[in-house]
Coordinates of C-alpha atoms in Angstrom, one line a residue:
M1 CA 92.7 23.8 113.4
R2 CA 96.5 24.6 114.0
S3 CA 98.7 21.9 115.4
W4 CA 102.3 21.5 116.3
N5 CA 104.7 18.8 115.4
P6 CA 107.4 18.4 118.3
R7 CA 109.7 16.4 115.8
T8 CA 110.0 19.2 113.5
G9 CA 109.1 22.2 115.5
E10 CA 106.7 23.1 112.9
F11 CA 103.1 24.3 113.1
R12 CA 100.6 22.9 110.6
Y13 CA 97.0 23.5 109.8
E14 CA 94.5 20.6 109.6
E15 CA 90.9 20.3 108.7
S16 CA 88.6 19.6 111.5
G17 CA 85.6 17.3 111.2
K18 CA 84.9 14.2 109.2
P19 CA 87.8 12.5 107.2
G20 CA 88.0 13.4 103.6
L21 CA 86.5 16.9 104.2
R22 CA 89.5 18.5 102.6
R23 CA 89.1 16.5 99.5
V24 CA 85.2 17.2 99.4
R25 CA 85.8 21.1 99.9
R26 CA 88.4 21.0 97.1
A27 CA 86.2 19.1 94.8
A28 CA 83.5 21.8 95.5
L29 CA 85.7 24.4 94.8
L30 CA 86.7 22.9 91.4
L31 CA 83.0 22.6 90.8
V32 CA 82.3 26.3 91.4
I33 CA 85.2 27.2 89.1
G34 CA 84.0 25.0 86.4
S35 CA 80.4 26.4 86.6
V36 CA 81.8 29.9 86.7
L37 CA 83.6 29.1 83.3
V38 CA 80.8 27.5 81.7
L39 CA 78.4 30.5 82.6
A40 CA 81.0 33.1 81.6
A41 CA 81.2 31.0 78.3
S42 CA 77.5 31.2 77.7
G43 CA 77.2 34.8 78.3
V44 CA 75.1 34.6 81.6
L45 CA 77.9 36.5 83.5
T46 CA 78.8 39.1 81.0
R47 CA 78.0 42.7 81.7
G48 CA 74.7 42.5 80.1
D49 CA 72.7 43.4 77.1
H50 CA 74.1 47.2 77.5
D51 CA 77.5 46.0 76.4
D52 CA 76.1 44.2 73.5
L53 CA 73.9 46.9 72.3
P54 CA 76.5 49.1 70.4
R55 CA 77.5 45.8 68.2
L56 CA 73.9 44.9 67.6
V57 CA 73.1 48.5 66.5
K58 CA 76.1 48.4 64.1
R59 CA 74.6 45.1 62.7
V60 CA 71.1 46.2 62.3
Q61 CA 71.6 49.8 61.0
P62 CA 72.8 49.0 57.6
A63 CA 69.7 47.1 57.0
V64 CA 67.2 49.9 58.1
V65 CA 66.1 52.5 55.7
T66 CA 64.1 55.8 55.5
V67 CA 61.1 55.5 53.0
M68 CA 60.1 58.7 51.1
A69 CA 56.7 58.6 49.5
Y70 CA 55.9 61.4 46.7
N71 CA 52.7 62.2 45.1
A72 CA 52.6 62.8 41.2
P73 CA 53.8 66.4 41.1
G74 CA 56.8 65.0 43.2
E75 CA 55.9 66.5 46.6
L76 CA 56.8 64.6 49.6
V77 CA 53.5 63.3 51.2
F78 CA 54.8 60.8 53.5
Q79 CA 57.9 59.7 55.4
G80 CA 58.4 56.6 57.4
S81 CA 60.9 53.8 57.9
G82 CA 61.6 50.1 56.7
F83 CA 64.3 47.5 56.7
F84 CA 65.6 45.1 54.1
V85 CA 64.7 41.3 54.4
A86 CA 66.6 40.6 51.0
P87 CA 69.0 42.5 49.0
D88 CA 66.3 44.0 46.9
R89 CA 63.4 43.8 48.9
F90 CA 62.2 45.8 52.1
L91 CA 59.1 45.9 54.4
T92 CA 57.6 48.8 55.8
N93 CA 53.8 49.9 56.7
Y94 CA 51.2 49.8 54.1
H95 CA 50.0 53.4 55.0
V96 CA 53.6 54.8 54.3
L97 CA 53.3 53.8 50.6
A98 CA 49.6 53.9 50.3
Q99 CA 49.4 57.5 48.9
A100 CA 52.5 57.3 46.9
A101 CA 52.7 57.9 43.0
R102 CA 56.5 56.9 43.4
A103 CA 58.9 56.4 46.5
E104 CA 62.4 55.9 47.3
V105 CA 64.6 54.6 50.2
K106 CA 67.7 56.0 51.8
T107 CA 70.2 53.6 53.5
A108 CA 72.4 54.3 56.4
A109 CA 75.3 54.9 54.0
G110 CA 73.2 57.6 52.3
R111 CA 72.6 55.8 49.1
C112 CA 69.1 56.3 47.8
Y113 CA 67.2 53.6 45.7
P114 CA 63.9 54.0 43.6
V115 CA 61.0 51.8 44.6
T116 CA 60.0 49.7 41.6
G117 CA 56.8 48.2 42.9
V118 CA 55.0 46.2 45.3
V119 CA 55.8 42.4 45.8
A120 CA 52.9 41.6 48.5
A121 CA 50.7 43.5 51.0
D122 CA 48.5 42.9 53.8
R123 CA 46.2 46.0 54.6
D124 CA 44.4 44.6 57.5
W125 CA 47.9 44.3 59.2
D126 CA 49.3 47.6 57.6
L127 CA 52.4 45.8 56.0
V128 CA 53.8 45.9 52.7
A129 CA 56.7 44.3 51.0
A130 CA 58.2 46.4 48.1
E131 CA 61.2 46.0 45.7
I132 CA 64.1 48.4 44.9
G133 CA 65.5 49.1 41.4
L134 CA 68.9 47.6 42.0
S135 CA 69.9 44.6 43.6
R136 CA 72.5 45.0 46.5
P137 CA 74.5 41.8 46.5
G138 CA 76.1 41.0 50.0
A139 CA 74.1 43.8 51.6
S140 CA 72.7 43.5 55.1
S141 CA 69.2 42.6 55.6
L142 CA 67.4 41.4 58.9
K143 CA 65.8 38.0 60.0
I144 CA 62.4 37.9 61.1
S145 CA 61.2 35.7 64.0
D146 CA 57.8 34.3 64.5
A147 CA 58.1 33.7 68.1
V148 CA 56.2 35.8 70.4
P149 CA 58.5 37.8 72.9
E150 CA 57.8 37.6 76.4
V151 CA 56.3 40.5 78.4
G152 CA 59.3 42.4 79.9
E153 CA 61.6 41.3 77.2
R154 CA 64.0 43.9 76.1
V155 CA 63.7 45.4 72.7
A156 CA 65.0 48.1 70.3
V157 CA 63.6 50.0 67.8
V158 CA 65.8 51.6 64.8
G159 CA 64.1 54.0 62.4
S160 CA 63.7 57.6 61.4
P161 CA 61.7 59.5 63.8
L162 CA 60.7 62.9 62.6
G163 CA 63.2 62.4 59.8
L164 CA 66.0 61.8 62.2
E165 CA 67.6 58.9 60.5
Q166 CA 68.7 55.7 62.2
T167 CA 67.6 56.7 65.6
L168 CA 67.7 54.0 68.2
S169 CA 65.4 53.8 71.0
I170 CA 65.2 51.1 73.8
G171 CA 62.4 49.6 75.9
V172 CA 60.6 46.4 76.9
V173 CA 57.6 44.4 75.7
S174 CA 55.0 46.1 78.0
A175 CA 52.2 43.6 77.1
L176 CA 50.6 41.6 74.4
R177 CA 47.3 42.9 73.1
R178 CA 45.4 40.0 71.5
V179 CA 42.7 40.9 68.9
S180 CA 40.7 38.9 66.5
G181 CA 43.4 36.8 64.3
G182 CA 46.5 38.0 66.2
T183 CA 48.5 39.7 68.9
Y184 CA 49.8 43.2 68.8
L185 CA 53.0 44.2 70.9
Q186 CA 52.9 46.8 73.1
I187 CA 56.3 48.3 73.5
S188 CA 58.0 51.1 75.9
A189 CA 60.6 51.8 73.3
P190 CA 59.5 55.2 72.4
V191 CA 58.5 56.1 68.6
S192 CA 57.4 59.0 66.9
P193 CA 55.8 60.2 63.5
G194 CA 58.3 58.8 60.8
S195 CA 58.8 55.5 62.8
S196 CA 56.3 53.5 60.8
G197 CA 57.9 50.4 59.7
S198 CA 60.8 50.5 62.0
P199 CA 62.1 46.9 62.9
V200 CA 61.4 46.0 66.5
I201 CA 64.5 44.0 67.4
N202 CA 65.4 41.5 70.2
M203 CA 68.7 41.2 71.7
A204 CA 69.5 38.6 69.4
G205 CA 69.2 41.0 66.6
E206 CA 66.0 39.4 65.1
V207 CA 62.9 41.3 64.0
V208 CA 60.0 40.5 66.4
G209 CA 57.6 43.1 65.3
V210 CA 57.1 46.2 62.9
A211 CA 56.2 49.4 64.5
C212 CA 52.9 50.8 63.4
L213 CA 51.0 53.2 65.6
Q214 CA 50.8 55.0 69.0
V215 CA 48.6 56.4 71.6
V216 CA 49.3 59.9 71.8
K217 CA 47.3 60.6 75.1
G218 CA 49.7 58.6 77.1
Q219 CA 53.4 57.9 77.5
N220 CA 55.4 55.3 75.6
L221 CA 51.9 53.5 74.5
N222 CA 53.3 52.3 71.3
F223 CA 52.3 49.2 69.3
A224 CA 53.8 46.9 66.6
V225 CA 52.5 44.2 64.3
P226 CA 54.1 41.0 65.5
G227 CA 57.1 39.3 63.8
S228 CA 54.7 36.3 62.6
R229 CA 52.8 38.5 60.4
A230 CA 55.7 40.1 58.9
L231 CA 57.3 36.8 58.2
A232 CA 54.3 35.6 56.6
L233 CA 54.1 38.5 54.3
Q234 CA 57.9 37.8 53.5
H235 CA 57.3 34.2 52.4
K236 CA 54.2 35.5 50.4
A237 CA 56.6 38.2 48.7
A238 CA 59.6 35.5 48.2
A239 CA 57.0 33.4 46.2
R240 CA 56.2 35.7 43.5
T241 CA 58.1 37.0 40.7
G242 CA 57.9 40.7 39.5
A243 CA 56.3 43.7 41.3
L244 CA 53.1 45.6 40.7
S245 CA 52.6 49.3 40.6
L246 CA 52.3 51.3 43.9
A247 CA 48.9 52.4 42.7
I248 CA 47.5 49.1 43.7
L249 CA 47.7 50.2 47.4
E250 CA 44.4 51.7 48.5
P251 CA 44.7 55.0 50.5
I252 CA 43.9 54.5 54.1
R253 CA 41.5 57.3 55.1
G254 CA 40.8 58.4 58.8
S255 CA 40.3 61.9 60.2
Q256 CA 42.4 61.2 63.3
R257 CA 45.7 60.0 61.7
G258 CA 48.4 59.6 64.2
R259 CA 46.8 58.1 67.1
L260 CA 45.2 55.2 68.2
D261 CA 41.7 55.9 68.3
P262 CA 38.9 54.7 70.8
G263 CA 37.3 52.1 68.4
L264 CA 40.7 50.3 68.2
R265 CA 41.4 50.5 71.9
R266 CA 38.1 48.8 72.7
A267 CA 38.6 46.1 70.0
M268 CA 42.0 45.4 71.8
Q269 CA 40.5 45.1 75.0
A270 CA 37.4 42.9 73.5
P271 CA 38.7 40.7 70.8
D272 CA 35.1 39.7 69.7
A273 CA 34.5 43.3 68.7
A274 CA 37.7 43.5 66.4
P275 CA 35.8 42.1 63.2
A276 CA 33.0 44.3 63.5
Y277 CA 35.2 47.2 64.2
R278 CA 37.4 46.7 61.1
Q279 CA 34.4 46.2 58.9
G280 CA 33.0 49.5 60.1
L281 CA 36.3 51.1 59.2
R282 CA 36.0 49.9 55.8
V283 CA 32.3 51.1 55.4
H284 CA 32.8 54.5 57.1
P285 CA 36.5 55.2 57.0
E286 CA 35.9 59.1 57.7
L287 CA 34.6 58.2 61.1
A288 CA 37.6 56.7 62.7
G289 CA 41.3 57.1 62.3
A290 CA 43.2 53.8 62.9
F291 CA 46.1 51.6 62.2
S292 CA 48.0 54.7 60.3
G293 CA 49.6 56.1 63.3
L294 CA 53.2 56.8 62.7
G295 CA 53.9 57.7 59.1
R296 CA 55.2 61.2 59.1
R297 CA 53.7 64.2 57.0
P298 CA 56.0 66.7 55.8
G299 CA 55.6 70.4 57.7
P300 CA 54.5 71.2 61.1

């Protein structure tokens, strides 16, 4: 409210209402300003994940590799992706190396390293830890998280789909598909043949999954082994010394490689059926293609 002082001839504005209201409003304003500063410092009021994504990718890409598997005559038989978890050790899908007589990895910098052997393997969850011939002191590696991401959480996949190295795709965790003994991550981030073994990264730069398979009869129906399985394999590998030959990896057979077959889909929907399905896959692998989904075969 505006008032006039007859002695000075000046107008002034006074707060109406209860005494001390001006002080209360001033304190409230200071509280709001303080809250804004705290939120800004914590990143809540930043422009969002999109602004952090370029920095995240630059941090992740040096640890991501293209994995190339060759047969005995030296022909390229499989191509996938992987990521370093130590200066001389990387993770990828089991099926990427399962047919290899020898293999090598190519880094984002274009350097190639021979794969000297297998350190640990988990055939059931399609994971393998392998070593390269040379140590890379101070080189980038990725941290694996065993925390299960929430449905709707944003994730990124970096790999070599169709041989296109260091490709980034963005999506969300679409669902958590529980099967006997664990949970697959269903993600909407696009993947293609050659994406096998790509790290699925959260917005903190942690590996929460490893891309492993897709459903081709659909759109963006992609699956990843959870980070907990990858972390368990990493711990198993860290506890071992020396590496074994690639020849110890048994080939994964299947007549329908490159897609998630009906048997596995049913097993995902009915967890109790998963053990029987996996046993059937071992006994009659020619009757079902599964788990092998995204490794890329050369040629059309």
